[in-house]
């Protein structure tokens, strides 16, 4: 999840307004399709609304919503073949330069072309800090399978973005193996996610660009909230 400081929401409306764009951007990174991401994100917020009395007291209710969205998305994504996802239809952020936008769109294109297992495990592990065990449990995979898929996905992005092996931590990919976050072999995982690894940095920069792109759509929040309300009313 995001490393931004958590703000305890006072009510569901405040929570929705403050977290919808973040969750949607994170889910788009997982699937490459804005339409699919909007559907599962809105469904996750419907569940949050129905369980609000309980989850409002959680330290990170946004993390709960994201996990629900991940599980819903995985049920559909794993049945799809590579390359079926399309680039998300989002406006270019006003503050983003042409080079930044081109790089972000290229990363999104590469993510969309990955097999679902590789894309999902890499985003959850490298971008949102889920442990191999957490991913394995959520996706019903083995820890070894998670590690192998993360490593393959990172290698694909590294080669496609013309990053040499020397640019990664210690000149090698530390993710292939059974180590858990905290220590990966002799590599301190605290270094990962702090801008020192180019693959992780590319993922973070792309998510930030995507979030800004979504926020550039002034009507997005109202449409999403109306759709969530419609689904809630429909189900009683």
Tab-separated table of C-alpha atoms in Angstrom:
chain	number	residue	atom	x	y	z
A	1	UNK	CA	0.000	0.000	0.000
A	2	UNK	CA	0.925	3.658	-0.126
A	3	UNK	CA	3.626	4.916	2.226
A	4	UNK	CA	1.689	8.153	2.818
A	5	UNK	CA	0.681	8.758	6.460
A	6	UNK	CA	-2.623	7.139	7.293
A	7	UNK	CA	-5.470	9.485	8.244
A	8	UNK	CA	-8.234	7.915	10.323
A	9	UNK	CA	-11.470	8.707	8.422
A	10	UNK	CA	-14.404	10.168	10.347
A	11	UNK	CA	-17.056	8.675	8.077
A	12	UNK	CA	-17.376	6.655	4.897
A	13	UNK	CA	-17.750	9.706	2.642
A	14	UNK	CA	-14.500	11.183	3.947
A	15	UNK	CA	-12.794	7.833	3.584
A	16	UNK	CA	-14.053	7.311	0.030
A	17	UNK	CA	-13.061	10.793	-1.146
A	18	UNK	CA	-9.598	10.479	0.317
A	19	UNK	CA	-8.740	6.960	-0.752
A	20	UNK	CA	-10.586	6.075	-3.971
A	21	UNK	CA	-7.997	7.460	-6.400
A	22	UNK	CA	-5.125	5.814	-4.564
A	23	UNK	CA	-6.772	2.414	-4.533
A	24	UNK	CA	-7.872	2.727	-8.174
A	25	UNK	CA	-4.339	3.618	-9.308
A	26	UNK	CA	-2.951	0.643	-7.404
A	27	UNK	CA	-5.497	-1.723	-8.947
A	28	UNK	CA	-4.836	-0.404	-12.461
A	29	UNK	CA	-1.171	-1.281	-11.901
A	30	UNK	CA	-2.318	-4.834	-11.193
A	31	UNK	CA	-4.461	-5.272	-14.302
A	32	UNK	CA	-3.670	-2.571	-16.873
A	33	UNK	CA	-7.330	-1.860	-17.600
A	34	UNK	CA	-9.109	1.152	-16.143
A	35	UNK	CA	-12.541	-0.394	-16.749
A	36	UNK	CA	-11.659	-3.628	-14.954
A	37	UNK	CA	-9.928	-1.727	-12.173
A	38	UNK	CA	-12.906	0.570	-11.656
A	39	UNK	CA	-15.268	-2.387	-11.462
A	40	UNK	CA	-13.339	-4.304	-8.798
A	41	UNK	CA	-12.431	-1.127	-6.882
A	42	UNK	CA	-16.054	-0.047	-6.717
A	43	UNK	CA	-17.059	-3.540	-5.621
A	44	UNK	CA	-14.438	-3.379	-2.866
A	45	UNK	CA	-15.826	-0.046	-1.680
A	46	UNK	CA	-19.350	-1.498	-1.713
A	47	UNK	CA	-18.085	-4.180	0.678
A	48	UNK	CA	-16.372	-1.501	2.757
A	49	UNK	CA	-19.615	0.479	2.997
A	50	UNK	CA	-21.544	-2.573	4.126
A	51	UNK	CA	-18.894	-3.401	6.736
A	52	UNK	CA	-18.072	0.202	7.641
A	53	UNK	CA	-19.093	-0.056	11.282
A	54	UNK	CA	-16.430	-2.714	11.711
A	55	UNK	CA	-13.599	-1.575	9.449
A	56	UNK	CA	-13.837	2.126	10.352
A	57	UNK	CA	-11.937	1.249	13.494
A	58	UNK	CA	-9.079	-0.419	11.613
A	59	UNK	CA	-5.740	1.319	11.575
A	60	UNK	CA	-5.655	1.089	7.763
A	61	UNK	CA	-9.157	0.558	6.317
A	62	UNK	CA	-7.710	1.433	2.894
A	63	UNK	CA	-5.488	-1.641	3.103
A	64	UNK	CA	-8.603	-3.745	3.759
A	65	UNK	CA	-10.270	-2.337	0.634
A	66	UNK	CA	-7.167	-2.947	-1.456
A	67	UNK	CA	-6.909	-6.557	-0.317
A	68	UNK	CA	-10.567	-7.166	-1.237
A	69	UNK	CA	-9.931	-5.610	-4.659
A	70	UNK	CA	-6.839	-7.776	-5.177
A	71	UNK	CA	-8.737	-10.955	-4.403
A	72	UNK	CA	-11.658	-10.008	-6.650
A	73	UNK	CA	-9.346	-9.063	-9.494
A	74	UNK	CA	-7.289	-12.234	-9.194
A	75	UNK	CA	-10.359	-14.417	-9.716
A	76	UNK	CA	-10.829	-12.905	-13.182
A	77	UNK	CA	-7.253	-12.056	-14.187
A	78	UNK	CA	-5.837	-15.520	-13.758
A	79	UNK	CA	-8.246	-16.799	-16.415
A	80	UNK	CA	-7.036	-14.294	-18.974
A	81	UNK	CA	-4.236	-14.756	-21.425
A	82	UNK	CA	-1.166	-12.552	-21.700
A	83	UNK	CA	-1.662	-9.327	-23.615
A	84	UNK	CA	-5.446	-9.057	-23.261
A	85	UNK	CA	-5.224	-5.964	-21.085
A	86	UNK	CA	-5.276	-2.531	-22.714
A	87	UNK	CA	-3.502	0.601	-21.593
A	88	UNK	CA	-5.667	2.551	-19.140
A	89	UNK	CA	-7.596	5.461	-20.626
A	90	UNK	CA	-6.480	8.344	-18.424
A	91	UNK	CA	-5.669	12.012	-19.098
A	92	UNK	CA	-2.083	13.197	-18.936
A	93	UNK	CA	-1.378	15.002	-15.639
A	94	UNK	CA	-0.901	18.739	-16.156
A	95	UNK	CA	2.333	18.779	-14.161
A	96	UNK	CA	3.871	15.790	-15.967
A	97	UNK	CA	6.426	16.398	-18.703
A	98	UNK	CA	6.408	14.513	-22.025
A	99	UNK	CA	9.331	12.295	-21.014
A	100	UNK	CA	7.754	11.358	-17.681
A	101	UNK	CA	4.439	10.533	-19.351
A	102	UNK	CA	6.137	8.468	-22.047
A	103	UNK	CA	8.057	6.477	-19.430
A	104	UNK	CA	4.937	5.872	-17.339
A	105	UNK	CA	2.934	4.693	-20.338
A	106	UNK	CA	5.763	2.372	-21.361
A	107	UNK	CA	5.847	0.784	-17.908
A	108	UNK	CA	2.061	0.353	-18.019
A	109	UNK	CA	2.356	-1.242	-21.468
A	110	UNK	CA	5.009	-3.659	-20.229
A	111	UNK	CA	2.948	-4.545	-17.166
A	112	UNK	CA	-0.114	-5.225	-19.307
A	113	UNK	CA	1.911	-7.604	-21.488
A	114	UNK	CA	3.120	-9.707	-18.550
A	115	UNK	CA	1.377	-12.947	-17.570
A	116	UNK	CA	-1.088	-12.207	-14.731
A	117	UNK	CA	0.934	-14.184	-12.164
A	118	UNK	CA	4.101	-12.231	-12.894
A	119	UNK	CA	2.413	-8.849	-12.953
A	120	UNK	CA	0.365	-9.400	-9.810
A	121	UNK	CA	3.130	-10.887	-7.680
A	122	UNK	CA	5.640	-8.222	-8.690
A	123	UNK	CA	3.304	-5.303	-8.012
A	124	UNK	CA	2.231	-6.700	-4.645
A	125	UNK	CA	5.788	-7.512	-3.569
A	126	UNK	CA	7.883	-4.710	-5.051
A	127	UNK	CA	5.406	-1.850	-4.952
A	128	UNK	CA	3.205	-2.565	-1.947
A	129	UNK	CA	5.501	-4.583	0.285
A	130	UNK	CA	3.430	-7.734	0.698
A	131	UNK	CA	5.544	-10.631	1.914
A	132	UNK	CA	5.990	-13.731	-0.211
A	133	UNK	CA	3.899	-15.661	2.317
A	134	UNK	CA	1.075	-13.087	2.201
A	135	UNK	CA	1.001	-13.188	-1.590
A	136	UNK	CA	1.142	-16.986	-1.653
A	137	UNK	CA	-1.813	-17.190	0.733
A	138	UNK	CA	-3.905	-14.567	-1.082
A	139	UNK	CA	-3.269	-16.007	-4.550
A	140	UNK	CA	-3.090	-19.665	-3.493
A	141	UNK	CA	0.452	-20.098	-4.756
A	142	UNK	CA	3.615	-21.489	-3.194
A	143	UNK	CA	6.232	-19.117	-1.815
A	144	UNK	CA	8.688	-20.474	-4.349
A	145	UNK	CA	6.209	-19.781	-7.136
A	146	UNK	CA	5.776	-16.211	-5.919
A	147	UNK	CA	9.545	-15.630	-5.812
A	148	UNK	CA	10.061	-17.101	-9.283
A	149	UNK	CA	7.284	-15.004	-10.826
A	150	UNK	CA	8.535	-11.805	-9.196
A	151	UNK	CA	12.040	-12.477	-10.478
A	152	UNK	CA	10.849	-13.186	-14.035
A	153	UNK	CA	8.718	-10.038	-14.106
A	154	UNK	CA	11.531	-7.869	-12.778
A	155	UNK	CA	13.930	-9.299	-15.347
A	156	UNK	CA	11.477	-8.545	-18.167
A	157	UNK	CA	11.049	-4.939	-17.051
A	158	UNK	CA	14.765	-4.484	-16.419
A	159	UNK	CA	15.654	-5.689	-19.913
A	160	UNK	CA	12.825	-3.836	-21.655
A	161	UNK	CA	13.712	-0.570	-19.900
A	162	UNK	CA	17.392	-1.118	-20.714
A	163	UNK	CA	18.525	-1.368	-17.108
A	164	UNK	CA	21.747	-3.314	-16.773
A	165	UNK	CA	22.117	-5.945	-14.076
A	166	UNK	CA	24.724	-3.733	-12.400
A	167	UNK	CA	22.021	-1.147	-11.703
A	168	UNK	CA	20.065	-3.537	-9.498
A	169	UNK	CA	20.993	-4.262	-5.908
A	170	UNK	CA	24.380	-5.936	-5.747
A	171	UNK	CA	24.340	-6.557	-9.513
A	172	UNK	CA	21.825	-9.396	-9.144
A	173	UNK	CA	18.146	-9.926	-8.569
A	174	UNK	CA	17.645	-10.637	-4.851
A	175	UNK	CA	14.034	-11.766	-5.227
A	176	UNK	CA	14.604	-15.287	-6.506
A	177	UNK	CA	14.707	-17.438	-3.401
A	178	UNK	CA	12.796	-18.134	-0.262
A	179	UNK	CA	13.773	-15.185	1.900
A	180	UNK	CA	11.068	-13.004	3.361
A	181	UNK	CA	11.015	-9.205	3.450
A	182	UNK	CA	13.243	-7.877	6.203
A	183	UNK	CA	16.281	-9.737	4.920
A	184	UNK	CA	16.621	-11.180	1.431
A	185	UNK	CA	19.749	-13.281	1.640
A	186	UNK	CA	22.404	-10.713	2.495
A	187	UNK	CA	20.421	-7.885	0.932
A	188	UNK	CA	18.672	-5.532	3.317
A	189	UNK	CA	15.140	-5.196	1.972
A	190	UNK	CA	14.837	-1.810	3.677
A	191	UNK	CA	16.840	-0.522	0.714
A	192	UNK	CA	14.101	-1.676	-1.637
A	193	UNK	CA	11.375	0.902	-2.125
A	194	UNK	CA	13.637	3.813	-1.183
A	195	UNK	CA	14.630	4.739	-4.709
A	196	UNK	CA	17.828	2.701	-4.932
A	197	UNK	CA	16.473	-0.046	-7.171
A	198	UNK	CA	15.548	1.149	-10.693
A	199	UNK	CA	12.782	-1.404	-11.297
A	200	UNK	CA	11.026	-0.523	-8.062
A	201	UNK	CA	11.572	3.182	-8.724
A	202	UNK	CA	9.982	2.818	-12.173
A	203	UNK	CA	6.940	1.133	-10.629
A	204	UNK	CA	6.579	3.820	-7.958
A	205	UNK	CA	7.000	6.668	-10.446
A	206	UNK	CA	4.398	5.104	-12.724
A	207	UNK	CA	1.886	4.711	-9.911
A	208	UNK	CA	2.426	8.338	-8.861
A	209	UNK	CA	1.911	9.479	-12.463
A	210	UNK	CA	-1.207	7.340	-12.728
A	211	UNK	CA	-2.668	8.728	-9.524
A	212	UNK	CA	-2.081	12.276	-10.774
A	213	UNK	CA	-3.681	11.335	-14.095
A	214	UNK	CA	-6.788	10.060	-12.345
A	215	UNK	CA	-6.992	13.212	-10.252
A	216	UNK	CA	-6.875	15.235	-13.460
A	217	UNK	CA	-10.305	13.824	-14.317
A	218	UNK	CA	-12.598	16.194	-12.360
A	219	UNK	CA	-15.706	14.024	-12.676
A	220	UNK	CA	-14.171	10.689	-11.730
A	221	UNK	CA	-14.957	10.807	-8.010
A	222	UNK	CA	-18.597	11.767	-8.434
A	223	UNK	CA	-19.172	9.047	-11.026
A	224	UNK	CA	-17.511	6.436	-8.834
A	225	UNK	CA	-19.437	7.431	-5.717
A	226	UNK	CA	-22.726	7.366	-7.617
A	227	UNK	CA	-21.930	3.897	-8.953
A	228	UNK	CA	-21.037	2.606	-5.483
A	229	UNK	CA	-24.311	4.053	-4.134
A	230	UNK	CA	-26.252	2.410	-6.982
A	231	UNK	CA	-24.711	-0.992	-6.253
A	232	UNK	CA	-25.366	-0.661	-2.529
A	233	UNK	CA	-29.018	0.256	-3.123
A	234	UNK	CA	-29.423	-2.523	-5.671
A	235	UNK	CA	-28.345	-5.133	-3.143
A	236	UNK	CA	-30.379	-3.717	-0.316
